[in-house]
Amino acid sequence: MTEYIHVSPEDRIEPKNGVIKLHDEAGFEGMRKAGRLAAEILDALAPHVVPGVTTDELDKIVYGMTVDAGAVPATLGYRGYTKSCCTSINHVVCHGIPGEKKLKDGDIVNIDVTPILDGWHGDTSRMYFVGKPSVKAKKLVDITYECLMLGLGQAKPGNRLGDISNAIQTHAESHRYGVVRDFCGHGLGRLFHDSPEVVHAGKAGTGPELKPGMFFTVEPMINIGRPDVKLLDDGWTAVTRDRSLSAQFEHSIGITEDGCEIFTKSPKGLDHPPYDVD
Ligand code: MF3
Ligand code: CO
Ligand code: CO
C-alpha cells in the first residue's frame, strides 16, 4: 500500500521515508518560481555552449545566475559534489563534473541544474548541440526528448507511475535504444531527492497511483547501445559501458486535477535543440 501525506510549506520538512507528499497551492507557487529560474538558467546557457568553451566556464554562469536570483545551487556541497551543475558529454550518462575540458564541434552535452529558491528545488536538464551534431546523435537527442514528453503525457491523476515508465521505455526501445536503469527520477519539493523513485522502464498499470499535489521529476537517460553504465573513479561520472552515446532531458512537474504542470518549461521556447540563439 502506498502511503500519502498532505503537506504545506509551514510544516516541518519531512525526511524521505517512502511516504509520498501531496503539496498544496503554496507548494505549487514555490515550485513555479524555482522551476522557472532553473529553466531560465538553461535558456541563458544556450549561446555559451559552443566549441572551445570549458564546462567550468558554463558552471560559473550557472553559479552566478543562481546566486544573483537569491537562490543556491542544490548540488554545491551535496554529498561532496563541488559544482553548481552537471555537464554530461557524449557517452557520459549523467553527473559529469564541470572542469577544464573544452567542448568540441559535434559533441552533445546535457546540462543539469537545480537552484533552491525560497526552499523549493527546481530540477531540470536539457541537451545542447556543440556546433553541428552527427545524424545519429541528433536522432538520439530527438527521440530522448520525445520519450520525456510521452512520459509526461501519462502524468495525470488515476494513472500509475508505471504508465510513465512504460511510455518512455516503449518509445526508446522501438528505436532499439537502451533505457538506463541505474538512475531514476525522484520526488522533490523542499527536499532534493524525495519519494517516489521514478523509474524510466516498467509495466503500465503498476506502481503508486498519481494524485494531485505529487511533485516529481521525470529524467530519462537513453543510450544508443546497451542500458548498462559504469561509474568512473571520481565517484560521480556515469558512462555507458559500451561507450555508446547517451542523452537525457529532465523536467520537474506537479500532478494537477487533470494532468500535470511542468514547472521547468523554457520561457524562451528552448526546450530542445537546436536552439538557434547565435
Ligand atoms: N540534478 C541531478 C538530478 O536530476 C542530481 C545531481 S546530484 C549531483 O537528480 F551531485 F551529481 F550534482
Ligand atoms: Co533530478
Ligand atoms: Co537534475
Coordinates of C-alpha atoms and ligand atoms in Angstrom, one line a residue:
M1 CA 0.0 0.0 0.0
T2 CA 1.4 3.4 -1.0
E3 CA 1.1 6.0 1.7
Y4 CA 0.5 9.6 1.0
I5 CA 0.6 12.7 3.3
H6 CA -0.7 16.2 2.7
V7 CA 2.0 18.8 3.4
S8 CA 2.1 22.6 3.4
P9 CA 5.2 24.8 3.4
E10 CA 4.5 25.7 7.1
D11 CA 5.1 22.0 8.1
R12 CA 8.4 20.7 9.4
I13 CA 10.4 19.2 6.5
E14 CA 9.6 15.5 6.5
P15 CA 12.5 13.3 5.5
K16 CA 12.5 10.9 2.6
N17 CA 10.7 7.9 4.2
G18 CA 8.7 6.2 1.4
V19 CA 5.6 8.3 2.0
I20 CA 4.6 10.4 -1.0
K21 CA 3.8 14.0 -0.2
L22 CA 0.8 15.8 -1.6
H23 CA 1.6 19.5 -1.8
D24 CA -0.9 22.4 -1.6
E25 CA -1.2 25.6 -3.7
A26 CA 1.6 27.3 -1.8
G27 CA 3.8 24.4 -2.8
F28 CA 2.8 24.9 -6.5
E29 CA 3.7 28.6 -6.2
G30 CA 7.1 27.8 -4.7
M31 CA 7.9 25.2 -7.4
R32 CA 6.7 27.5 -10.2
K33 CA 9.3 30.1 -9.1
A34 CA 12.1 27.6 -8.6
G35 CA 11.3 25.7 -11.8
R36 CA 11.2 28.9 -13.8
L37 CA 14.6 30.1 -12.5
A38 CA 16.1 26.7 -13.4
A39 CA 14.6 26.9 -16.9
E40 CA 15.9 30.5 -17.3
I41 CA 19.4 29.4 -16.4
L42 CA 19.3 26.7 -19.1
D43 CA 17.9 29.3 -21.6
A44 CA 20.8 31.6 -20.8
L45 CA 23.4 28.9 -21.3
A46 CA 22.3 28.2 -24.9
P47 CA 24.5 30.9 -26.6
H48 CA 27.5 29.8 -24.5
V49 CA 27.5 26.2 -25.4
V50 CA 29.9 26.4 -28.3
P51 CA 33.2 24.8 -29.4
G52 CA 36.1 25.9 -27.2
V53 CA 34.2 26.7 -24.0
T54 CA 35.1 24.7 -20.9
T55 CA 32.4 23.1 -18.8
D56 CA 33.9 25.1 -15.8
E57 CA 33.0 28.3 -17.6
L58 CA 29.4 27.1 -18.0
D59 CA 29.4 26.1 -14.3
K60 CA 30.4 29.7 -13.4
I61 CA 27.5 31.1 -15.4
V62 CA 25.1 28.7 -13.6
Y63 CA 26.6 29.7 -10.2
G64 CA 26.3 33.4 -11.0
M65 CA 22.8 33.3 -12.2
T66 CA 21.6 31.2 -9.3
V67 CA 23.0 33.4 -6.6
D68 CA 22.0 36.6 -8.4
A69 CA 18.4 35.3 -8.2
G70 CA 18.8 34.8 -4.5
A71 CA 18.9 31.0 -4.9
V72 CA 21.5 28.4 -4.0
P73 CA 22.7 25.5 -6.3
A74 CA 21.5 22.3 -4.7
T75 CA 24.4 20.3 -6.0
L76 CA 27.1 22.6 -4.3
G77 CA 28.3 20.6 -1.3
Y78 CA 25.7 17.8 -2.0
R79 CA 27.4 14.6 -0.8
G80 CA 30.8 16.1 -1.5
Y81 CA 29.9 17.4 -5.0
T82 CA 31.6 20.8 -5.6
K83 CA 30.0 22.2 -8.7
S84 CA 26.8 24.1 -9.5
C85 CA 25.6 21.9 -12.3
C86 CA 26.3 18.6 -14.0
T87 CA 27.7 18.6 -17.6
S88 CA 27.5 15.2 -19.3
I89 CA 29.2 14.9 -22.6
N90 CA 28.6 12.3 -25.3
H91 CA 28.9 8.8 -23.7
V92 CA 28.5 10.3 -20.2
V93 CA 25.1 9.3 -18.9
C94 CA 24.8 11.7 -16.0
H95 CA 26.6 13.5 -13.2
G96 CA 29.6 14.7 -15.4
I97 CA 31.6 17.1 -13.3
P98 CA 32.4 20.5 -14.9
G99 CA 36.2 21.0 -15.4
E100 CA 38.9 22.3 -17.7
K101 CA 37.8 20.2 -20.7
K102 CA 36.8 22.2 -23.8
L103 CA 33.7 21.3 -25.7
K104 CA 34.3 20.5 -29.3
D105 CA 32.4 20.6 -32.6
G106 CA 30.0 17.6 -32.8
D107 CA 29.7 17.0 -29.1
I108 CA 26.3 16.6 -27.4
V109 CA 26.1 17.7 -23.8
N110 CA 23.5 17.6 -21.1
I111 CA 23.5 20.4 -18.6
D112 CA 21.5 19.7 -15.3
V113 CA 20.8 22.5 -12.9
T114 CA 18.9 22.6 -9.5
P115 CA 18.5 26.0 -7.9
I116 CA 16.9 26.1 -4.5
L117 CA 14.7 29.2 -4.4
D118 CA 12.9 30.0 -1.1
G119 CA 13.4 26.4 -0.1
W120 CA 12.0 24.9 -3.3
H121 CA 14.0 22.8 -5.7
G122 CA 13.8 23.4 -9.5
D123 CA 15.5 20.4 -11.2
T124 CA 15.8 20.3 -15.0
S125 CA 18.2 19.3 -17.7
R126 CA 18.5 19.7 -21.5
M127 CA 20.7 18.5 -24.2
Y128 CA 22.8 21.0 -26.2
F129 CA 24.5 20.6 -29.6
V130 CA 28.0 21.9 -29.7
G131 CA 28.3 23.1 -33.3
K132 CA 26.8 20.5 -35.7
P133 CA 25.8 17.1 -34.3
S134 CA 26.1 13.8 -36.3
V135 CA 22.9 12.4 -37.8
K136 CA 22.8 9.6 -35.2
A137 CA 23.5 12.0 -32.3
K138 CA 20.7 14.3 -33.4
K139 CA 18.3 11.4 -33.7
L140 CA 19.1 10.1 -30.2
V141 CA 18.5 13.6 -28.8
D142 CA 15.2 14.0 -30.6
I143 CA 13.9 10.6 -29.5
T144 CA 15.0 11.2 -25.9
Y145 CA 13.1 14.4 -25.8
E146 CA 10.1 12.6 -27.2
C147 CA 10.5 9.9 -24.5
L148 CA 10.3 12.6 -21.8
M149 CA 7.2 14.3 -23.3
L150 CA 5.4 10.9 -23.9
G151 CA 6.1 10.0 -20.3
L152 CA 4.7 13.4 -19.1
G153 CA 1.6 12.7 -21.3
Q154 CA 0.8 9.9 -18.9
A155 CA 1.3 12.1 -15.8
K156 CA -2.3 12.5 -14.6
P157 CA -4.5 11.5 -11.7
G158 CA -5.7 7.9 -11.8
N159 CA -2.7 6.8 -13.8
R160 CA 0.2 5.0 -12.1
L161 CA 3.9 5.8 -12.2
G162 CA 4.4 2.7 -14.3
D163 CA 2.4 4.3 -17.1
I164 CA 5.0 7.0 -17.4
S165 CA 7.9 4.5 -17.3
N166 CA 6.2 2.3 -19.9
A167 CA 5.6 5.1 -22.3
I168 CA 9.3 6.1 -22.1
Q169 CA 10.6 2.5 -22.5
T170 CA 8.2 1.6 -25.3
H171 CA 9.3 4.6 -27.4
A172 CA 13.0 4.2 -26.7
E173 CA 13.0 0.5 -27.4
S174 CA 11.0 1.0 -30.7
H175 CA 14.2 2.7 -31.9
R176 CA 16.4 -0.1 -30.3
Y177 CA 17.8 2.3 -27.8
G178 CA 18.7 1.2 -24.2
V179 CA 16.9 2.8 -21.2
V180 CA 19.3 3.4 -18.3
R181 CA 18.1 1.6 -15.1
D182 CA 20.7 2.7 -12.6
F183 CA 19.4 6.3 -12.2
C184 CA 15.8 7.4 -11.9
G185 CA 13.6 10.5 -11.4
H186 CA 12.5 11.4 -7.9
G187 CA 10.0 13.2 -5.8
L188 CA 11.2 16.8 -5.0
G189 CA 10.0 19.9 -3.3
R190 CA 11.6 21.2 -0.2
L191 CA 13.8 18.0 -0.5
F192 CA 16.1 17.4 -3.5
H193 CA 15.6 13.7 -3.7
D194 CA 12.3 12.5 -2.2
S195 CA 9.9 9.6 -2.6
P196 CA 8.8 8.2 -5.0
E197 CA 11.5 6.8 -7.2
V198 CA 10.5 7.4 -10.9
V199 CA 12.0 4.6 -13.0
H200 CA 12.1 5.1 -16.7
A201 CA 11.3 1.5 -17.7
G202 CA 8.4 -0.5 -16.4
K203 CA 5.0 -2.0 -16.8
A204 CA 1.9 0.1 -17.4
G205 CA -0.7 0.0 -14.6
T206 CA 2.0 -0.7 -11.9
G207 CA 3.4 1.4 -9.1
P208 CA 1.9 4.2 -7.0
E209 CA -1.3 5.9 -8.2
L210 CA -0.7 9.5 -9.3
K211 CA -2.6 12.1 -7.2
P212 CA -3.0 15.9 -7.4
G213 CA -0.2 17.6 -5.4
M214 CA 2.5 15.0 -6.1
F215 CA 5.8 16.7 -7.2
F216 CA 8.5 14.7 -9.0
T217 CA 11.0 14.7 -11.8
V218 CA 11.0 12.6 -15.0
E219 CA 14.5 12.4 -16.4
P220 CA 15.1 9.5 -18.8
M221 CA 18.6 8.6 -19.8
I222 CA 18.6 6.9 -23.2
N223 CA 21.6 5.2 -24.8
I224 CA 22.2 4.3 -28.5
G225 CA 23.6 1.0 -27.2
R226 CA 23.0 -1.1 -24.1
P227 CA 21.5 0.3 -20.9
D228 CA 24.5 -0.6 -18.8
V229 CA 26.5 2.1 -17.1
K230 CA 29.8 2.2 -15.1
L231 CA 31.0 4.8 -12.6
L232 CA 34.3 6.5 -13.1
D233 CA 36.9 6.7 -10.4
D234 CA 35.8 10.3 -9.5
G235 CA 32.8 8.6 -7.9
W236 CA 30.3 10.7 -9.8
T237 CA 30.7 10.4 -13.6
A238 CA 28.5 7.6 -15.0
V239 CA 29.3 6.5 -18.5
T240 CA 27.8 3.9 -20.9
R241 CA 29.7 0.6 -20.6
D242 CA 29.8 0.1 -24.3
R243 CA 30.8 3.8 -24.8
S244 CA 27.7 4.5 -26.9
L245 CA 26.2 8.0 -26.9
S246 CA 23.7 8.8 -24.2
A247 CA 21.1 11.6 -23.9
Q248 CA 18.8 12.9 -21.2
F249 CA 16.1 15.6 -20.6
E250 CA 14.6 16.4 -17.2
H251 CA 11.5 18.3 -16.1
S252 CA 10.1 18.9 -12.6
I253 CA 6.3 18.5 -12.6
G254 CA 3.3 18.7 -10.3
I255 CA 0.2 16.5 -10.7
T256 CA -2.9 18.6 -11.2
E257 CA -6.6 17.7 -11.2
D258 CA -6.5 16.8 -14.9
G259 CA -2.8 16.3 -15.9
C260 CA 0.4 17.8 -14.8
E261 CA 2.0 21.3 -14.6
I262 CA 5.6 21.4 -16.0
F263 CA 7.5 23.8 -13.6
T264 CA 10.6 23.9 -15.7
K265 CA 9.3 24.7 -19.2
S266 CA 11.6 27.1 -21.1
P267 CA 10.3 30.6 -21.0
K268 CA 12.0 31.2 -24.4
G269 CA 10.8 28.0 -26.1
L270 CA 14.2 26.4 -25.9
D271 CA 13.1 23.1 -24.6
H272 CA 15.1 21.0 -27.0
P273 CA 17.9 21.7 -29.5
P274 CA 18.8 23.2 -32.0
Y275 CA 18.3 26.5 -30.1
D276 CA 19.3 28.9 -32.9
V277 CA 20.4 31.6 -30.5
D278 CA 23.6 32.7 -32.1
Ligands
MF3_1 N1 20.3 17.1 -10.8 C1 20.5 15.7 -10.6 C2 19.2 15.1 -10.6 O1 18.5 15.2 -11.6 C3 21.3 15.4 -9.4 C4 22.7 15.8 -9.4 S1 23.4 15.4 -7.9 C5 25.0 15.8 -8.2 O2 18.7 14.5 -9.7 F1 25.5 15.9 -7.0 F2 25.5 15.0 -9.0 F3 25.1 17.0 -8.8
CO2 CO 16.5 15.1 -10.9
CO3 CO 18.6 17.1 -12.4

